Amino acid sequence: MKNLSIATFGGGCFWCIEAVIQRLKGIISIKSGYADGHIKNPAYREVCTGRTGHAEVVQVTFDPEIISYHDLIAIFMTSHDPTTLNQQGADRGTQYRSIILYHNEEQKAIAEQVLEAVKPLYADPIVTELKPFEVFYEAEADHQNYYNNNQEAGYCRMVIDPKVQKLRKMYADKLA
């Protein structure tokens, strides 16, 4: 069995982050879900209220021999606006915060390096939270693989398509 790694992060709606990350070489699986909240097994409707404390995140299983954690976090950090507190575009609330949940001290150190490296790309301060991973709750089935299953939906065309196009321009060599 390959030596696989896990990464967990969120930056706005999990549909957007999932659509970008799942197109990269070396991604074995990706699940949308919730993390960093204070109730067990939250449902989407609960998380959307902002009262559970959870962020919408993706949990990514990847092959570090094909894509490094550094590259994965760099792509994540440039696929959303890490300078807006608790929002991405029209999506507003603490569930849409920018967050990296590290699984070990090496991931923490790499994330800190990437956060520092991307600062010059933004006029405003980066507000991405960097916290230790605790628990991940998988979102309901209709939230998994959302973009691929709903590309004609208005949200996908207006919000996610531009993110996927940006990925193709910036990271063509990393695409599957």
Short mmCIF file of N, CA and C in Angstrom, two decimals:
data_model
loop_
_atom_site.label_atom_id
_atom_site.label_comp_id
_atom_site.label_asym_id
_atom_site.label_seq_id
_atom_site.Cartn_x
_atom_site.Cartn_y
_atom_site.Cartn_z
N MET A 1 0.84 -1.19 0.00
CA MET A 1 0.00 0.00 0.00
C MET A 1 0.88 1.25 0.00
N LYS A 2 0.46 2.24 -0.74
CA LYS A 2 1.21 3.49 -0.81
C LYS A 2 1.16 4.22 0.52
N ASN A 3 2.12 5.09 0.72
CA ASN A 3 2.17 5.93 1.91
C ASN A 3 1.34 7.18 1.63
N LEU A 4 0.06 7.14 1.97
CA LEU A 4 -0.86 8.24 1.69
C LEU A 4 -0.92 9.20 2.87
N SER A 5 -1.31 10.44 2.61
CA SER A 5 -1.46 11.46 3.64
C SER A 5 -2.86 12.04 3.58
N ILE A 6 -3.23 12.70 4.66
CA ILE A 6 -4.54 13.35 4.75
C ILE A 6 -4.35 14.82 5.05
N ALA A 7 -5.15 15.65 4.38
CA ALA A 7 -5.16 17.09 4.62
C ALA A 7 -6.61 17.52 4.82
N THR A 8 -6.82 18.50 5.69
CA THR A 8 -8.16 19.00 5.96
C THR A 8 -8.12 20.53 5.96
N PHE A 9 -8.96 21.14 5.14
CA PHE A 9 -8.99 22.61 5.08
C PHE A 9 -10.31 23.08 4.48
N GLY A 10 -10.60 24.34 4.71
CA GLY A 10 -11.83 24.93 4.18
C GLY A 10 -11.63 26.39 3.86
N GLY A 11 -12.32 26.84 2.84
CA GLY A 11 -12.24 28.24 2.43
C GLY A 11 -13.51 28.62 1.69
N GLY A 12 -14.57 28.81 2.44
CA GLY A 12 -15.87 29.09 1.82
C GLY A 12 -16.65 27.81 1.65
N CYS A 13 -17.49 27.78 0.66
CA CYS A 13 -18.34 26.63 0.39
C CYS A 13 -17.48 25.42 0.03
N PHE A 14 -17.76 24.29 0.65
CA PHE A 14 -16.94 23.11 0.37
C PHE A 14 -17.09 22.63 -1.05
N TRP A 15 -18.18 22.96 -1.72
CA TRP A 15 -18.33 22.57 -3.13
C TRP A 15 -17.22 23.18 -3.98
N CYS A 16 -16.86 24.42 -3.68
CA CYS A 16 -15.83 25.12 -4.46
C CYS A 16 -14.46 24.50 -4.25
N ILE A 17 -14.09 24.29 -3.00
CA ILE A 17 -12.77 23.73 -2.70
C ILE A 17 -12.67 22.31 -3.26
N GLU A 18 -13.72 21.52 -3.09
CA GLU A 18 -13.74 20.15 -3.62
C GLU A 18 -13.52 20.15 -5.13
N ALA A 19 -14.22 21.03 -5.85
CA ALA A 19 -14.13 21.06 -7.31
C ALA A 19 -12.71 21.37 -7.79
N VAL A 20 -12.02 22.24 -7.08
CA VAL A 20 -10.66 22.60 -7.45
C VAL A 20 -9.69 21.46 -7.11
N ILE A 21 -9.71 21.00 -5.88
CA ILE A 21 -8.72 20.03 -5.41
C ILE A 21 -8.87 18.68 -6.10
N GLN A 22 -10.09 18.26 -6.40
CA GLN A 22 -10.27 16.94 -6.99
C GLN A 22 -9.71 16.85 -8.42
N ARG A 23 -9.35 17.95 -9.01
CA ARG A 23 -8.79 17.95 -10.36
C ARG A 23 -7.28 17.80 -10.39
N LEU A 24 -6.66 17.70 -9.24
CA LEU A 24 -5.20 17.62 -9.15
C LEU A 24 -4.70 16.19 -9.23
N LYS A 25 -3.52 16.04 -9.81
CA LYS A 25 -2.83 14.75 -9.80
C LYS A 25 -2.51 14.38 -8.36
N GLY A 26 -2.62 13.10 -8.04
CA GLY A 26 -2.23 12.63 -6.73
C GLY A 26 -3.34 12.63 -5.69
N ILE A 27 -4.52 13.12 -6.05
CA ILE A 27 -5.65 13.10 -5.12
C ILE A 27 -6.30 11.72 -5.20
N ILE A 28 -6.33 11.02 -4.10
CA ILE A 28 -6.89 9.68 -4.04
C ILE A 28 -8.39 9.76 -3.76
N SER A 29 -8.77 10.59 -2.80
CA SER A 29 -10.19 10.80 -2.50
C SER A 29 -10.36 12.16 -1.84
N ILE A 30 -11.57 12.67 -1.93
CA ILE A 30 -11.91 13.95 -1.29
C ILE A 30 -13.34 13.86 -0.81
N LYS A 31 -13.55 14.30 0.41
CA LYS A 31 -14.88 14.29 1.01
C LYS A 31 -15.19 15.68 1.54
N SER A 32 -16.38 16.16 1.28
CA SER A 32 -16.85 17.41 1.87
C SER A 32 -17.44 17.11 3.23
N GLY A 33 -17.25 18.04 4.15
CA GLY A 33 -17.80 17.82 5.48
C GLY A 33 -17.61 19.02 6.38
N TYR A 34 -17.60 18.73 7.68
CA TYR A 34 -17.60 19.78 8.70
C TYR A 34 -16.53 19.47 9.74
N ALA A 35 -15.89 20.52 10.25
CA ALA A 35 -14.87 20.35 11.29
C ALA A 35 -14.80 21.62 12.13
N ASP A 36 -14.15 21.49 13.27
CA ASP A 36 -13.86 22.60 14.17
C ASP A 36 -15.12 23.20 14.79
N GLY A 37 -16.10 22.36 15.09
CA GLY A 37 -17.31 22.83 15.75
C GLY A 37 -17.44 22.23 17.14
N HIS A 38 -18.60 22.45 17.75
CA HIS A 38 -18.78 22.00 19.13
C HIS A 38 -19.95 21.03 19.33
N ILE A 39 -20.53 20.49 18.27
CA ILE A 39 -21.51 19.42 18.42
C ILE A 39 -21.10 18.24 17.55
N LYS A 40 -21.54 17.04 17.94
CA LYS A 40 -21.19 15.85 17.18
C LYS A 40 -22.18 15.65 16.03
N ASN A 41 -21.64 15.13 14.92
CA ASN A 41 -22.46 14.75 13.75
C ASN A 41 -23.44 15.83 13.30
N PRO A 42 -22.96 17.02 13.01
CA PRO A 42 -23.88 18.07 12.58
C PRO A 42 -24.44 17.79 11.19
N ALA A 43 -25.61 18.31 10.94
CA ALA A 43 -26.22 18.24 9.62
C ALA A 43 -26.01 19.58 8.91
N TYR A 44 -26.10 19.56 7.60
CA TYR A 44 -25.89 20.76 6.79
C TYR A 44 -26.76 21.92 7.28
N ARG A 45 -28.03 21.65 7.53
CA ARG A 45 -28.95 22.71 7.96
C ARG A 45 -28.49 23.35 9.27
N GLU A 46 -27.93 22.54 10.17
CA GLU A 46 -27.43 23.07 11.44
C GLU A 46 -26.18 23.92 11.22
N VAL A 47 -25.27 23.41 10.41
CA VAL A 47 -24.02 24.13 10.15
C VAL A 47 -24.32 25.47 9.48
N CYS A 48 -25.29 25.49 8.57
CA CYS A 48 -25.64 26.73 7.86
C CYS A 48 -26.14 27.84 8.78
N THR A 49 -26.62 27.49 9.96
CA THR A 49 -27.07 28.52 10.90
C THR A 49 -25.89 29.27 11.50
N GLY A 50 -24.69 28.66 11.45
CA GLY A 50 -23.52 29.26 12.06
C GLY A 50 -23.43 29.01 13.55
N ARG A 51 -24.40 28.33 14.13
CA ARG A 51 -24.43 28.13 15.58
C ARG A 51 -23.68 26.89 16.06
N THR A 52 -23.26 26.02 15.14
CA THR A 52 -22.55 24.81 15.57
C THR A 52 -21.05 25.03 15.70
N GLY A 53 -20.56 26.14 15.15
CA GLY A 53 -19.13 26.43 15.19
C GLY A 53 -18.32 25.75 14.12
N HIS A 54 -18.94 24.88 13.33
CA HIS A 54 -18.21 24.15 12.29
C HIS A 54 -17.88 25.02 11.09
N ALA A 55 -16.82 24.65 10.43
CA ALA A 55 -16.47 25.21 9.12
C ALA A 55 -16.78 24.15 8.08
N GLU A 56 -17.21 24.58 6.91
CA GLU A 56 -17.32 23.66 5.78
C GLU A 56 -15.89 23.41 5.30
N VAL A 57 -15.51 22.13 5.25
CA VAL A 57 -14.15 21.76 4.89
C VAL A 57 -14.16 20.59 3.92
N VAL A 58 -13.00 20.31 3.38
CA VAL A 58 -12.80 19.07 2.63
C VAL A 58 -11.70 18.29 3.34
N GLN A 59 -11.85 16.97 3.30
CA GLN A 59 -10.79 16.10 3.80
C GLN A 59 -10.25 15.34 2.59
N VAL A 60 -8.96 15.50 2.37
CA VAL A 60 -8.31 15.02 1.16
C VAL A 60 -7.31 13.93 1.50
N THR A 61 -7.45 12.79 0.85
CA THR A 61 -6.43 11.74 0.92
C THR A 61 -5.61 11.88 -0.36
N PHE A 62 -4.29 12.02 -0.19
CA PHE A 62 -3.44 12.27 -1.35
C PHE A 62 -2.15 11.49 -1.26
N ASP A 63 -1.51 11.34 -2.42
CA ASP A 63 -0.22 10.65 -2.52
C ASP A 63 0.88 11.72 -2.52
N PRO A 64 1.63 11.85 -1.42
CA PRO A 64 2.64 12.90 -1.35
C PRO A 64 3.81 12.70 -2.31
N GLU A 65 3.89 11.53 -2.94
CA GLU A 65 4.92 11.34 -3.96
C GLU A 65 4.51 11.98 -5.28
N ILE A 66 3.21 12.28 -5.42
CA ILE A 66 2.70 12.91 -6.64
C ILE A 66 2.42 14.39 -6.42
N ILE A 67 1.81 14.74 -5.30
CA ILE A 67 1.57 16.14 -4.94
C ILE A 67 1.94 16.33 -3.48
N SER A 68 2.77 17.30 -3.23
CA SER A 68 3.22 17.55 -1.86
C SER A 68 2.15 18.30 -1.07
N TYR A 69 2.24 18.19 0.24
CA TYR A 69 1.35 18.96 1.11
C TYR A 69 1.56 20.45 0.86
N HIS A 70 2.81 20.84 0.66
CA HIS A 70 3.12 22.25 0.36
C HIS A 70 2.35 22.72 -0.87
N ASP A 71 2.42 21.97 -1.95
CA ASP A 71 1.71 22.37 -3.17
C ASP A 71 0.20 22.37 -2.97
N LEU A 72 -0.29 21.38 -2.25
CA LEU A 72 -1.73 21.30 -1.99
C LEU A 72 -2.21 22.54 -1.22
N ILE A 73 -1.48 22.94 -0.20
CA ILE A 73 -1.87 24.12 0.59
C ILE A 73 -1.69 25.40 -0.23
N ALA A 74 -0.65 25.48 -1.04
CA ALA A 74 -0.45 26.66 -1.90
C ALA A 74 -1.61 26.80 -2.89
N ILE A 75 -2.03 25.71 -3.48
CA ILE A 75 -3.16 25.74 -4.43
C ILE A 75 -4.43 26.12 -3.69
N PHE A 76 -4.66 25.54 -2.52
CA PHE A 76 -5.82 25.90 -1.71
C PHE A 76 -5.81 27.39 -1.40
N MET A 77 -4.67 27.92 -0.97
CA MET A 77 -4.60 29.33 -0.56
C MET A 77 -4.81 30.30 -1.71
N THR A 78 -4.56 29.86 -2.93
CA THR A 78 -4.78 30.74 -4.09
C THR A 78 -6.08 30.44 -4.81
N SER A 79 -6.87 29.49 -4.27
CA SER A 79 -8.15 29.16 -4.90
C SER A 79 -9.33 29.86 -4.23
N HIS A 80 -9.06 30.58 -3.15
CA HIS A 80 -10.10 31.34 -2.46
C HIS A 80 -9.46 32.63 -1.94
N ASP A 81 -10.27 33.51 -1.37
CA ASP A 81 -9.74 34.75 -0.82
C ASP A 81 -9.52 34.57 0.68
N PRO A 82 -8.28 34.36 1.10
CA PRO A 82 -8.01 34.11 2.51
C PRO A 82 -7.97 35.39 3.36
N THR A 83 -8.38 36.51 2.77
CA THR A 83 -8.36 37.79 3.50
C THR A 83 -9.74 38.24 3.97
N THR A 84 -10.78 37.50 3.63
CA THR A 84 -12.12 37.88 4.05
C THR A 84 -12.55 37.02 5.22
N LEU A 85 -12.85 37.64 6.33
CA LEU A 85 -13.22 36.92 7.55
C LEU A 85 -14.64 36.39 7.44
N ASN A 86 -14.77 35.08 7.57
CA ASN A 86 -16.09 34.43 7.61
C ASN A 86 -16.93 34.65 6.37
N GLN A 87 -16.29 34.70 5.22
CA GLN A 87 -17.06 34.79 3.98
C GLN A 87 -16.19 34.52 2.77
N GLN A 88 -16.87 34.07 1.72
CA GLN A 88 -16.29 33.96 0.38
C GLN A 88 -17.40 34.43 -0.55
N GLY A 89 -17.17 35.56 -1.20
CA GLY A 89 -18.20 36.11 -2.07
C GLY A 89 -19.48 36.36 -1.30
N ALA A 90 -20.60 35.85 -1.84
CA ALA A 90 -21.90 36.05 -1.20
C ALA A 90 -22.14 35.08 -0.05
N ASP A 91 -21.29 34.07 0.10
CA ASP A 91 -21.44 33.11 1.19
C ASP A 91 -20.86 33.73 2.45
N ARG A 92 -21.73 33.97 3.45
CA ARG A 92 -21.29 34.65 4.67
C ARG A 92 -21.66 33.85 5.90
N GLY A 93 -20.77 33.84 6.86
CA GLY A 93 -20.98 33.14 8.11
C GLY A 93 -19.72 32.42 8.53
N THR A 94 -19.62 32.09 9.80
CA THR A 94 -18.41 31.44 10.31
C THR A 94 -18.15 30.09 9.65
N GLN A 95 -19.20 29.46 9.13
CA GLN A 95 -19.01 28.17 8.45
C GLN A 95 -18.21 28.31 7.16
N TYR A 96 -18.05 29.53 6.66
CA TYR A 96 -17.31 29.77 5.42
C TYR A 96 -15.91 30.33 5.67
N ARG A 97 -15.44 30.24 6.89
CA ARG A 97 -14.12 30.80 7.22
C ARG A 97 -13.01 30.01 6.52
N SER A 98 -11.89 30.69 6.36
CA SER A 98 -10.70 30.06 5.80
C SER A 98 -9.94 29.40 6.94
N ILE A 99 -9.68 28.08 6.78
CA ILE A 99 -9.08 27.33 7.88
C ILE A 99 -8.24 26.17 7.35
N ILE A 100 -7.10 25.96 7.97
CA ILE A 100 -6.25 24.79 7.71
C ILE A 100 -6.17 24.03 9.03
N LEU A 101 -6.55 22.78 9.00
CA LEU A 101 -6.50 21.92 10.18
C LEU A 101 -5.37 20.90 9.97
N TYR A 102 -4.26 21.13 10.64
CA TYR A 102 -3.09 20.28 10.42
C TYR A 102 -3.19 18.99 11.22
N HIS A 103 -2.65 17.91 10.64
CA HIS A 103 -2.71 16.58 11.24
C HIS A 103 -1.45 16.21 12.03
N ASN A 104 -0.39 17.01 11.86
CA ASN A 104 0.84 16.75 12.61
C ASN A 104 1.70 18.02 12.56
N GLU A 105 2.79 18.00 13.29
CA GLU A 105 3.65 19.19 13.39
C GLU A 105 4.31 19.54 12.05
N GLU A 106 4.61 18.53 11.25
CA GLU A 106 5.19 18.80 9.93
C GLU A 106 4.20 19.57 9.06
N GLN A 107 2.93 19.16 9.05
CA GLN A 107 1.92 19.89 8.29
C GLN A 107 1.78 21.32 8.83
N LYS A 108 1.83 21.48 10.12
CA LYS A 108 1.72 22.82 10.71
C LYS A 108 2.86 23.71 10.20
N ALA A 109 4.09 23.19 10.23
CA ALA A 109 5.25 23.97 9.79
C ALA A 109 5.13 24.33 8.30
N ILE A 110 4.71 23.38 7.49
CA ILE A 110 4.55 23.64 6.06
C ILE A 110 3.46 24.68 5.82
N ALA A 111 2.34 24.55 6.51
CA ALA A 111 1.24 25.52 6.36
C ALA A 111 1.71 26.92 6.76
N GLU A 112 2.48 27.02 7.83
CA GLU A 112 3.01 28.32 8.25
C GLU A 112 3.90 28.91 7.16
N GLN A 113 4.74 28.08 6.52
CA GLN A 113 5.60 28.54 5.43
C GLN A 113 4.77 29.05 4.26
N VAL A 114 3.74 28.30 3.89
CA VAL A 114 2.90 28.70 2.75
C VAL A 114 2.14 29.98 3.07
N LEU A 115 1.59 30.08 4.27
CA LEU A 115 0.88 31.30 4.65
C LEU A 115 1.79 32.52 4.54
N GLU A 116 3.02 32.37 4.96
CA GLU A 116 3.98 33.47 4.85
C GLU A 116 4.31 33.77 3.39
N ALA A 117 4.49 32.72 2.59
CA ALA A 117 4.88 32.89 1.18
C ALA A 117 3.79 33.56 0.35
N VAL A 118 2.52 33.33 0.68
CA VAL A 118 1.44 33.90 -0.15
C VAL A 118 1.02 35.30 0.29
N LYS A 119 1.52 35.78 1.42
CA LYS A 119 1.16 37.12 1.90
C LYS A 119 1.30 38.20 0.83
N PRO A 120 2.40 38.21 0.07
CA PRO A 120 2.57 39.28 -0.93
C PRO A 120 1.52 39.26 -2.06
N LEU A 121 0.80 38.16 -2.20
CA LEU A 121 -0.21 38.06 -3.25
C LEU A 121 -1.48 38.84 -2.92
N TYR A 122 -1.62 39.25 -1.66
CA TYR A 122 -2.86 39.87 -1.21
C TYR A 122 -2.60 41.25 -0.61
N ALA A 123 -3.47 42.20 -0.91
CA ALA A 123 -3.35 43.55 -0.36
C ALA A 123 -3.75 43.61 1.11
N ASP A 124 -4.68 42.74 1.50
CA ASP A 124 -5.17 42.73 2.88
C ASP A 124 -4.53 41.57 3.66
N PRO A 125 -4.56 41.65 4.98
CA PRO A 125 -3.99 40.57 5.80
C PRO A 125 -4.74 39.25 5.62
N ILE A 126 -4.01 38.16 5.68
CA ILE A 126 -4.60 36.83 5.60
C ILE A 126 -5.21 36.49 6.96
N VAL A 127 -6.45 36.00 6.93
CA VAL A 127 -7.16 35.66 8.17
C VAL A 127 -7.38 34.16 8.32
N THR A 128 -6.71 33.37 7.51
CA THR A 128 -6.84 31.91 7.57
C THR A 128 -6.43 31.40 8.95
N GLU A 129 -7.31 30.61 9.56
CA GLU A 129 -7.00 30.00 10.84
C GLU A 129 -6.11 28.77 10.60
N LEU A 130 -5.19 28.55 11.50
CA LEU A 130 -4.32 27.37 11.48
C LEU A 130 -4.47 26.69 12.83
N LYS A 131 -5.11 25.51 12.82
CA LYS A 131 -5.44 24.83 14.07
C LYS A 131 -5.18 23.34 13.94
N PRO A 132 -4.97 22.66 15.07
CA PRO A 132 -4.81 21.21 15.00
C PRO A 132 -6.13 20.53 14.63
N PHE A 133 -6.04 19.50 13.81
CA PHE A 133 -7.20 18.71 13.42
C PHE A 133 -7.72 17.95 14.63
N GLU A 134 -9.03 17.91 14.78
CA GLU A 134 -9.64 17.12 15.85
C GLU A 134 -10.56 16.05 15.29
N VAL A 135 -11.61 16.46 14.59
CA VAL A 135 -12.57 15.48 14.07
C VAL A 135 -13.21 16.03 12.80
N PHE A 136 -13.52 15.12 11.90
CA PHE A 136 -14.16 15.45 10.63
C PHE A 136 -15.48 14.70 10.56
N TYR A 137 -16.54 15.42 10.18
CA TYR A 137 -17.85 14.80 9.97
C TYR A 137 -18.19 14.93 8.49
N GLU A 138 -18.37 13.80 7.84
CA GLU A 138 -18.68 13.81 6.41
C GLU A 138 -20.07 14.40 6.17
N ALA A 139 -20.16 15.27 5.17
CA ALA A 139 -21.44 15.87 4.80
C ALA A 139 -22.34 14.85 4.12
N GLU A 140 -23.58 15.19 4.02
CA GLU A 140 -24.58 14.34 3.39
C GLU A 140 -24.19 14.02 1.94
N ALA A 141 -24.72 12.92 1.42
CA ALA A 141 -24.35 12.41 0.10
C ALA A 141 -24.56 13.44 -1.01
N ASP A 142 -25.60 14.25 -0.93
CA ASP A 142 -25.86 15.21 -2.01
C ASP A 142 -24.84 16.35 -2.05
N HIS A 143 -23.97 16.44 -1.05
CA HIS A 143 -22.91 17.46 -1.06
C HIS A 143 -21.58 16.91 -1.58
N GLN A 144 -21.51 15.61 -1.83
CA GLN A 144 -20.28 15.00 -2.32
C GLN A 144 -20.23 15.09 -3.84
N ASN A 145 -19.05 15.42 -4.37
CA ASN A 145 -18.85 15.50 -5.82
C ASN A 145 -19.86 16.45 -6.46
N TYR A 146 -20.18 17.51 -5.73
CA TYR A 146 -21.28 18.40 -6.10
C TYR A 146 -21.10 19.04 -7.48
N TYR A 147 -19.95 19.63 -7.70
CA TYR A 147 -19.73 20.33 -8.96
C TYR A 147 -19.83 19.38 -10.15
N ASN A 148 -19.19 18.23 -10.06
CA ASN A 148 -19.23 17.28 -11.17
C ASN A 148 -20.65 16.80 -11.45
N ASN A 149 -21.48 16.72 -10.42
CA ASN A 149 -22.85 16.26 -10.59
C ASN A 149 -23.85 17.36 -10.94
N ASN A 150 -23.44 18.63 -10.84
CA ASN A 150 -24.38 19.74 -11.00
C ASN A 150 -23.78 20.91 -11.80
N GLN A 151 -22.97 20.62 -12.81
CA GLN A 151 -22.26 21.69 -13.51
C GLN A 151 -23.17 22.72 -14.18
N GLU A 152 -24.40 22.36 -14.46
CA GLU A 152 -25.32 23.32 -15.08
C GLU A 152 -26.04 24.20 -14.08
N ALA A 153 -25.92 23.90 -12.79
CA ALA A 153 -26.58 24.71 -11.76
C ALA A 153 -25.98 26.12 -11.76
N GLY A 154 -26.80 27.09 -11.46
CA GLY A 154 -26.36 28.49 -11.47
C GLY A 154 -25.16 28.74 -10.57
N TYR A 155 -25.16 28.21 -9.35
CA TYR A 155 -24.05 28.41 -8.42
C TYR A 155 -22.76 27.86 -9.02
N CYS A 156 -22.85 26.70 -9.63
CA CYS A 156 -21.65 26.09 -10.23
C CYS A 156 -21.13 26.95 -11.38
N ARG A 157 -22.02 27.42 -12.21
CA ARG A 157 -21.59 28.22 -13.37
C ARG A 157 -21.06 29.58 -12.96
N MET A 158 -21.68 30.21 -11.98
CA MET A 158 -21.30 31.57 -11.60
C MET A 158 -20.13 31.62 -10.60
N VAL A 159 -20.07 30.67 -9.69
CA VAL A 159 -19.09 30.73 -8.61
C VAL A 159 -17.95 29.73 -8.78
N ILE A 160 -18.28 28.49 -9.11
CA ILE A 160 -17.24 27.45 -9.15
C ILE A 160 -16.49 27.44 -10.47
N ASP A 161 -17.17 27.62 -11.60
CA ASP A 161 -16.48 27.62 -12.90
C ASP A 161 -15.27 28.56 -12.93
N PRO A 162 -15.40 29.81 -12.45
CA PRO A 162 -14.22 30.69 -12.48
C PRO A 162 -13.05 30.16 -11.64
N LYS A 163 -13.33 29.49 -10.54
CA LYS A 163 -12.27 28.93 -9.71
C LYS A 163 -11.56 27.78 -10.44
N VAL A 164 -12.33 26.95 -11.13
CA VAL A 164 -11.76 25.85 -11.89
C VAL A 164 -10.93 26.40 -13.06
N GLN A 165 -11.43 27.44 -13.71
CA GLN A 165 -10.67 28.06 -14.81
C GLN A 165 -9.36 28.66 -14.31
N LYS A 166 -9.41 29.31 -13.15
CA LYS A 166 -8.19 29.88 -12.56
C LYS A 166 -7.18 28.77 -12.26
N LEU A 167 -7.65 27.65 -11.74
CA LEU A 167 -6.78 26.51 -11.47
C LEU A 167 -6.10 26.06 -12.75
N ARG A 168 -6.86 25.94 -13.81
CA ARG A 168 -6.30 25.48 -15.09
C ARG A 168 -5.21 26.42 -15.61
N LYS A 169 -5.37 27.71 -15.38
CA LYS A 169 -4.37 28.69 -15.82
C LYS A 169 -3.12 28.67 -14.94
N MET A 170 -3.34 28.62 -13.63
CA MET A 170 -2.22 28.75 -12.70
C MET A 170 -1.45 27.45 -12.48
N TYR A 171 -2.13 26.32 -12.55
CA TYR A 171 -1.52 25.06 -12.14
C TYR A 171 -1.74 23.95 -13.16
N ALA A 172 -1.65 24.26 -14.43
CA ALA A 172 -1.91 23.26 -15.48
C ALA A 172 -1.04 22.02 -15.31
N ASP A 173 0.19 22.19 -14.85
CA ASP A 173 1.10 21.05 -14.69
C ASP A 173 0.70 20.12 -13.54
N LYS A 174 -0.20 20.55 -12.68
CA LYS A 174 -0.62 19.75 -11.52
C LYS A 174 -1.96 19.04 -11.75
N LEU A 175 -2.58 19.26 -12.91
CA LEU A 175 -3.90 18.70 -13.16
C LEU A 175 -3.85 17.24 -13.59
N ALA A 176 -4.85 16.52 -13.13
CA ALA A 176 -4.97 15.10 -13.48
C ALA A 176 -5.42 14.94 -14.91
#
